[in-house]
Short mmCIF file of C-alpha atoms in Angstrom, two decimals:
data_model
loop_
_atom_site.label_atom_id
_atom_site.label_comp_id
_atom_site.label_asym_id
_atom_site.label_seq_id
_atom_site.Cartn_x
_atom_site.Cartn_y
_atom_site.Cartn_z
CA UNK A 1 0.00 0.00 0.00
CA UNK A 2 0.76 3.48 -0.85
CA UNK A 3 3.19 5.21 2.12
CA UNK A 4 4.10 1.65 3.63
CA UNK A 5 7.68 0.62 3.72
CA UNK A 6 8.30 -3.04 2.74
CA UNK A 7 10.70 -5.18 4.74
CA UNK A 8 12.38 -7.90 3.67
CA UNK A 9 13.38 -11.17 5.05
CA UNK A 10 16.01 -13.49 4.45
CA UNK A 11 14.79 -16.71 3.41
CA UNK A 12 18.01 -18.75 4.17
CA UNK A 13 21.79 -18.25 3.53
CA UNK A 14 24.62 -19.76 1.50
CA UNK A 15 27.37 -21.97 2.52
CA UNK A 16 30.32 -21.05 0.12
CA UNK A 17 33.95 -21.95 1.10
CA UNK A 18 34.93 -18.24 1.92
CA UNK A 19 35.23 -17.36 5.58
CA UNK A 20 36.17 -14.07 4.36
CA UNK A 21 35.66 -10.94 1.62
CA UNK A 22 39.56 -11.32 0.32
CA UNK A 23 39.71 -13.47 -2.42
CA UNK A 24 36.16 -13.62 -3.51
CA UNK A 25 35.29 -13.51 -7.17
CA UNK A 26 34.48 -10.01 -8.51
CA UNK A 27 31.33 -11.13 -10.67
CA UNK A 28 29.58 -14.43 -10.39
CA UNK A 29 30.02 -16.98 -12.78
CA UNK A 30 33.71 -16.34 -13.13
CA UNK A 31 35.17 -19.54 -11.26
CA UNK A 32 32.66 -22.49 -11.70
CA UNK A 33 34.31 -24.68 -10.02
CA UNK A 34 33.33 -22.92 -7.04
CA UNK A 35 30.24 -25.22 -5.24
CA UNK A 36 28.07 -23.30 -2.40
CA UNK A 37 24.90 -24.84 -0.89
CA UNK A 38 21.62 -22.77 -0.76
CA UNK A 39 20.14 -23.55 3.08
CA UNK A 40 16.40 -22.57 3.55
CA UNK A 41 15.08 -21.48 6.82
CA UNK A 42 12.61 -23.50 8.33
CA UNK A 43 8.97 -21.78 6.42
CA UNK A 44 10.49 -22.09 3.26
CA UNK A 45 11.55 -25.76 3.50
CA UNK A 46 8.52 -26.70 1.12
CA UNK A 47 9.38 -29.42 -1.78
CA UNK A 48 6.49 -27.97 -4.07
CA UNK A 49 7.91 -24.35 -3.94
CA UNK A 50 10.98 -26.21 -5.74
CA UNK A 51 8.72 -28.28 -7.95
CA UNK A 52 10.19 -27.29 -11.60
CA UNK A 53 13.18 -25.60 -10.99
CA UNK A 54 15.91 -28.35 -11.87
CA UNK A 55 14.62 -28.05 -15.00
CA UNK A 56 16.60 -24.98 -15.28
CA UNK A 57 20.37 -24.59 -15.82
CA UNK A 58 20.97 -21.15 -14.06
CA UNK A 59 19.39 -19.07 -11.16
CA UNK A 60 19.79 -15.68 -9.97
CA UNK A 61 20.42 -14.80 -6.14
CA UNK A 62 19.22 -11.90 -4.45
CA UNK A 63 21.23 -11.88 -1.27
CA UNK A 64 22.11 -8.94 1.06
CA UNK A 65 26.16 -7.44 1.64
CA UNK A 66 26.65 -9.04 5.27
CA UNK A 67 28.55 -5.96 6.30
CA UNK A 68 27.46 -2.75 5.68
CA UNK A 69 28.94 -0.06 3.61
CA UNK A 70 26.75 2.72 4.00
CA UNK A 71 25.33 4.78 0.62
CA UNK A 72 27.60 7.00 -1.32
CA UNK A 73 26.94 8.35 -4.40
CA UNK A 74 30.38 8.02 -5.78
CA UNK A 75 33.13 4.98 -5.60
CA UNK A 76 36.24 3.73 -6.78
CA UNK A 77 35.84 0.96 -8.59
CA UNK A 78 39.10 -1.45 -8.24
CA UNK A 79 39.34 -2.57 -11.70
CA UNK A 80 39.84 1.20 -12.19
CA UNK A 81 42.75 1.31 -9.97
CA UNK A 82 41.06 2.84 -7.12
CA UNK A 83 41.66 6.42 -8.17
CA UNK A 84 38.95 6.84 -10.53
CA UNK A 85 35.34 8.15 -9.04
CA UNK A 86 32.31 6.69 -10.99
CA UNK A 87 28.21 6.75 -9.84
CA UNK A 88 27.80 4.05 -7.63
CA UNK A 89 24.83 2.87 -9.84
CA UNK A 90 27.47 2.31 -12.29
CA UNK A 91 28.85 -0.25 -10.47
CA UNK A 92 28.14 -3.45 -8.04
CA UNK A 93 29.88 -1.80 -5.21
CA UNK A 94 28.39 -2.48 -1.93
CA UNK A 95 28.15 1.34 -0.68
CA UNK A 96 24.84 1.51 -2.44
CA UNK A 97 21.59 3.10 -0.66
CA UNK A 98 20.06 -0.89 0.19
CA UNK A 99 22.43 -3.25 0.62
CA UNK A 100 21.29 -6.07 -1.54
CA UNK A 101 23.00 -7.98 -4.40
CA UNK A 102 22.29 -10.08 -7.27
CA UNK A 103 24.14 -13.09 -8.48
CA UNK A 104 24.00 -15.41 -11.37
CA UNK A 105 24.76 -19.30 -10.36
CA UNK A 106 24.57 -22.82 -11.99
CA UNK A 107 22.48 -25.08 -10.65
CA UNK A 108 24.05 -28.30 -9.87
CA UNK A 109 21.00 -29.52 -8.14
CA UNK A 110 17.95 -29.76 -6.29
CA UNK A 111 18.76 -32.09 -3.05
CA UNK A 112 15.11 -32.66 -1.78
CA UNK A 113 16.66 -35.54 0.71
CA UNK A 114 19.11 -33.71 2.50
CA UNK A 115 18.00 -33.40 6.33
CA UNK A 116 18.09 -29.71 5.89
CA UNK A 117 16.15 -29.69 2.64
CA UNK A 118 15.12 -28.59 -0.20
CA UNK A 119 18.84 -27.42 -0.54
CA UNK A 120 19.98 -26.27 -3.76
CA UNK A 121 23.82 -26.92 -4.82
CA UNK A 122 25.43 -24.02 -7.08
CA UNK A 123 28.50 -23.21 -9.15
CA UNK A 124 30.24 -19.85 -9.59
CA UNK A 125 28.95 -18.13 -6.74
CA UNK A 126 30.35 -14.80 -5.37
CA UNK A 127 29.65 -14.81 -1.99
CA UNK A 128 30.54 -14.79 1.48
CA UNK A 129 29.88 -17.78 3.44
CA UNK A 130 26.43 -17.39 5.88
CA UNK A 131 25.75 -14.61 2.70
CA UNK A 132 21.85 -14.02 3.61
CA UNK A 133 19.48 -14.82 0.97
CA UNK A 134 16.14 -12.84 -0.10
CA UNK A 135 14.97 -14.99 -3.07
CA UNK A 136 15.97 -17.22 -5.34
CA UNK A 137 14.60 -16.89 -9.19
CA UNK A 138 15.05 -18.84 -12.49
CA UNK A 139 17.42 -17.64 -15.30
CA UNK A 140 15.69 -17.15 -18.11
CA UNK A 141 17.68 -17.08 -21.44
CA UNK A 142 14.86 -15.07 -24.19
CA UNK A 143 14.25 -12.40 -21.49
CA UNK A 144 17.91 -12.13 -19.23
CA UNK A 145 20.38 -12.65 -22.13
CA UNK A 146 21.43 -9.83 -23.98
CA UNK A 147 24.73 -11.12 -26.24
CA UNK A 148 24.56 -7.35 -28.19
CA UNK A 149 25.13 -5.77 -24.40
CA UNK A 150 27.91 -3.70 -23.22
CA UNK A 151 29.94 -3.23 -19.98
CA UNK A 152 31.41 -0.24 -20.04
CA UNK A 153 34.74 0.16 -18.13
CA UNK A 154 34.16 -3.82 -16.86
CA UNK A 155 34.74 -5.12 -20.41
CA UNK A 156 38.21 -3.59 -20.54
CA UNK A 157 39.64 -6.66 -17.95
CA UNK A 158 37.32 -9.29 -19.34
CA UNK A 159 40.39 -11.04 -19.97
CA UNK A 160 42.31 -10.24 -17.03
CA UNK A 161 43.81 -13.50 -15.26
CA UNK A 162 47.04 -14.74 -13.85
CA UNK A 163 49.39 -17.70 -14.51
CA UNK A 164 49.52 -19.89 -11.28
CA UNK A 165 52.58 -21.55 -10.13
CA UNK A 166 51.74 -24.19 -7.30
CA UNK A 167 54.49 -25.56 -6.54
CA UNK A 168 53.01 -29.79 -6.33
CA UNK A 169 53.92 -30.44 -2.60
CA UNK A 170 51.80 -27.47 -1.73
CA UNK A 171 49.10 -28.65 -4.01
CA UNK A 172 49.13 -31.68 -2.22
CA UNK A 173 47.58 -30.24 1.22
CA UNK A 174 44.40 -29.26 -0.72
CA UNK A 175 41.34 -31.75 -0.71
CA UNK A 176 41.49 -32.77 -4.22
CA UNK A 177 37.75 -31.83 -4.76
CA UNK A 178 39.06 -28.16 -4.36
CA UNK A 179 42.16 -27.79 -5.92
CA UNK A 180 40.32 -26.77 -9.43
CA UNK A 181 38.43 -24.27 -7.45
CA UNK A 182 41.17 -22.73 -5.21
CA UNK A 183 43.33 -22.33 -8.78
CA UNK A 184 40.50 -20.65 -10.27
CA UNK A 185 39.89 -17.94 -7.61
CA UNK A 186 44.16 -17.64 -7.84
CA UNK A 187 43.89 -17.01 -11.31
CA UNK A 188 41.22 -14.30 -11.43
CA UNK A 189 43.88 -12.18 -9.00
CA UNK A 190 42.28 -11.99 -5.52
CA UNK A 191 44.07 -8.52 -5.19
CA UNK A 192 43.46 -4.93 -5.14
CA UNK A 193 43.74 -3.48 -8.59
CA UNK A 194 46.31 -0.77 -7.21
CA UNK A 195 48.67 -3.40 -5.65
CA UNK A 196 51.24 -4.13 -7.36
CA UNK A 197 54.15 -4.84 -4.82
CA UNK A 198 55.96 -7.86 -6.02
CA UNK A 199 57.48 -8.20 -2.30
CA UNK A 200 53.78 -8.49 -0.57
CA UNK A 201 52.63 -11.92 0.40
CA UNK A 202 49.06 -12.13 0.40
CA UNK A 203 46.97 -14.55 2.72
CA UNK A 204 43.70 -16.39 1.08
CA UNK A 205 41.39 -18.06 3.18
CA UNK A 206 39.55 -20.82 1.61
CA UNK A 207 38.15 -24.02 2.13
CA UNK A 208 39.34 -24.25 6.07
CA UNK A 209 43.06 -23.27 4.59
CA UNK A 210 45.49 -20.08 4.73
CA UNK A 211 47.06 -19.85 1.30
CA UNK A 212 49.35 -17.50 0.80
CA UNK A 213 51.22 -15.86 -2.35
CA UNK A 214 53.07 -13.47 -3.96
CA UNK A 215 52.30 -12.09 -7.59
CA UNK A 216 54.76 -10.29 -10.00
CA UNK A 217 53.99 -9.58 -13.34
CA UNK A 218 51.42 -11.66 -14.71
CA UNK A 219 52.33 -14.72 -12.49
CA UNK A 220 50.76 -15.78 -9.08
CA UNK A 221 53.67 -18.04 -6.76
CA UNK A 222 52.09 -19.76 -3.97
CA UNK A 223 54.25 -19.85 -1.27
CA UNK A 224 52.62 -21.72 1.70
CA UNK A 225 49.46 -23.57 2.50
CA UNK A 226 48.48 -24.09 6.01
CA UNK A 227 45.06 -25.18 8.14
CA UNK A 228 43.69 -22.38 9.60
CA UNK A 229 43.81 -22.60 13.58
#
């Protein structure tokens, strides 16, 4: 109704394998091999509310920024370097006026038997682990593809991505069901835009583990892998 403001509620969160913001993707869709699990909250745990949707091959989240950035109406995007201003509406930064999101995932699958289910496994995802979720819609190719559409300053590092040297006795420590993932997030540069000291070592965390690196040039060297404590 007309003068009423509308509030929102999560209707679950995602499991991903980032415990925190460093090192996550910059767009969805960009490392696949990443695998998060959708969790409902207990109202929404309804098998018919799912009925049709592993039919389709993508999904879009609507999830909220789990820390707040506050609204400006300027930012500095880091695939600009950090030192050029554009409209926030411009960009997917999170210092926008609501903090809310929108991601495109694979579906993997609909896992009606899981104890906590209907869960829904997903690829490429670009969020924080316990990321809140407000809805969950179908991808729809004839209305949400647009091949003729363009990006602005984002198509510009399309491309962008580093060689990874893991040295194989590092490797080695990662669960093999992640190592594809892990080098994919490596290779997309985890960093700032406006780093660019070859002497910094970097720490990821992922998957449970500290990884941590050094990048010069276009090449990413690993230089330790440890369990987080």
């Amino acid at each position: 109704m007309k003068g009423e403001s509308l509030t929102l509620e999560p209707i679950g969160h995602i499991r991903t394998e980032f415990s925190e913001k460093f090192g996550i993707p910059r767009q969805s869709g960009l490392v696949e091999e990443l695998l998060g699990r959708v969790e409902f909250l207990p109202p929404y745990r309804v098998p018919e509310a799912f009925r049709g949707l592993e039919d389709f091959s993508h999904l879009w989240l609507l999830w909220q920024f789990t820390e707040s950035q506050g609204w400006s109406p300027t930012v500095r995007p880091p695939r600009l370097g950090g030192n050029r201003r554009m409209g926030v509406f411009a960009t997917r930064s999170p210092f926008r006026p609501n903090p809310i999101g929108l991601s495109c995932v694979r579906l993997e699958r609909v896992d009606l038997q899981d104890p906590a289910g209907p869960v829904l496994w997903v690829r490429g995802a670009d969020l924080l682990d316990g990321t809140p979720i407000f809805d969950v819609k179908p991808y729809v190719p004839l209305a949400d593809c647009r091949p003729q559409a363009t990006g602005s300053f984002s198509d510009a590092h399309r491309e962008d991505h580093l060689q990874v040297e893991f040295p194989p006795e590092l490797l080695d420590l990662v669960p093999p069901e992640r190592r594809q993932a892990l080098l994919g997030v490596l290779a997309q540069d985890p960093r700032p835009s406006y780093h660019r000291d070859p002497q910094r070592v970097y720490g990821l965390s992922f998957a449970g583990l500290e990884v941590r690196f050094t990048v010069e040039g276009d090449r990413l060297q690993v230089r330790s892998v440890e369990r987080n404590s």
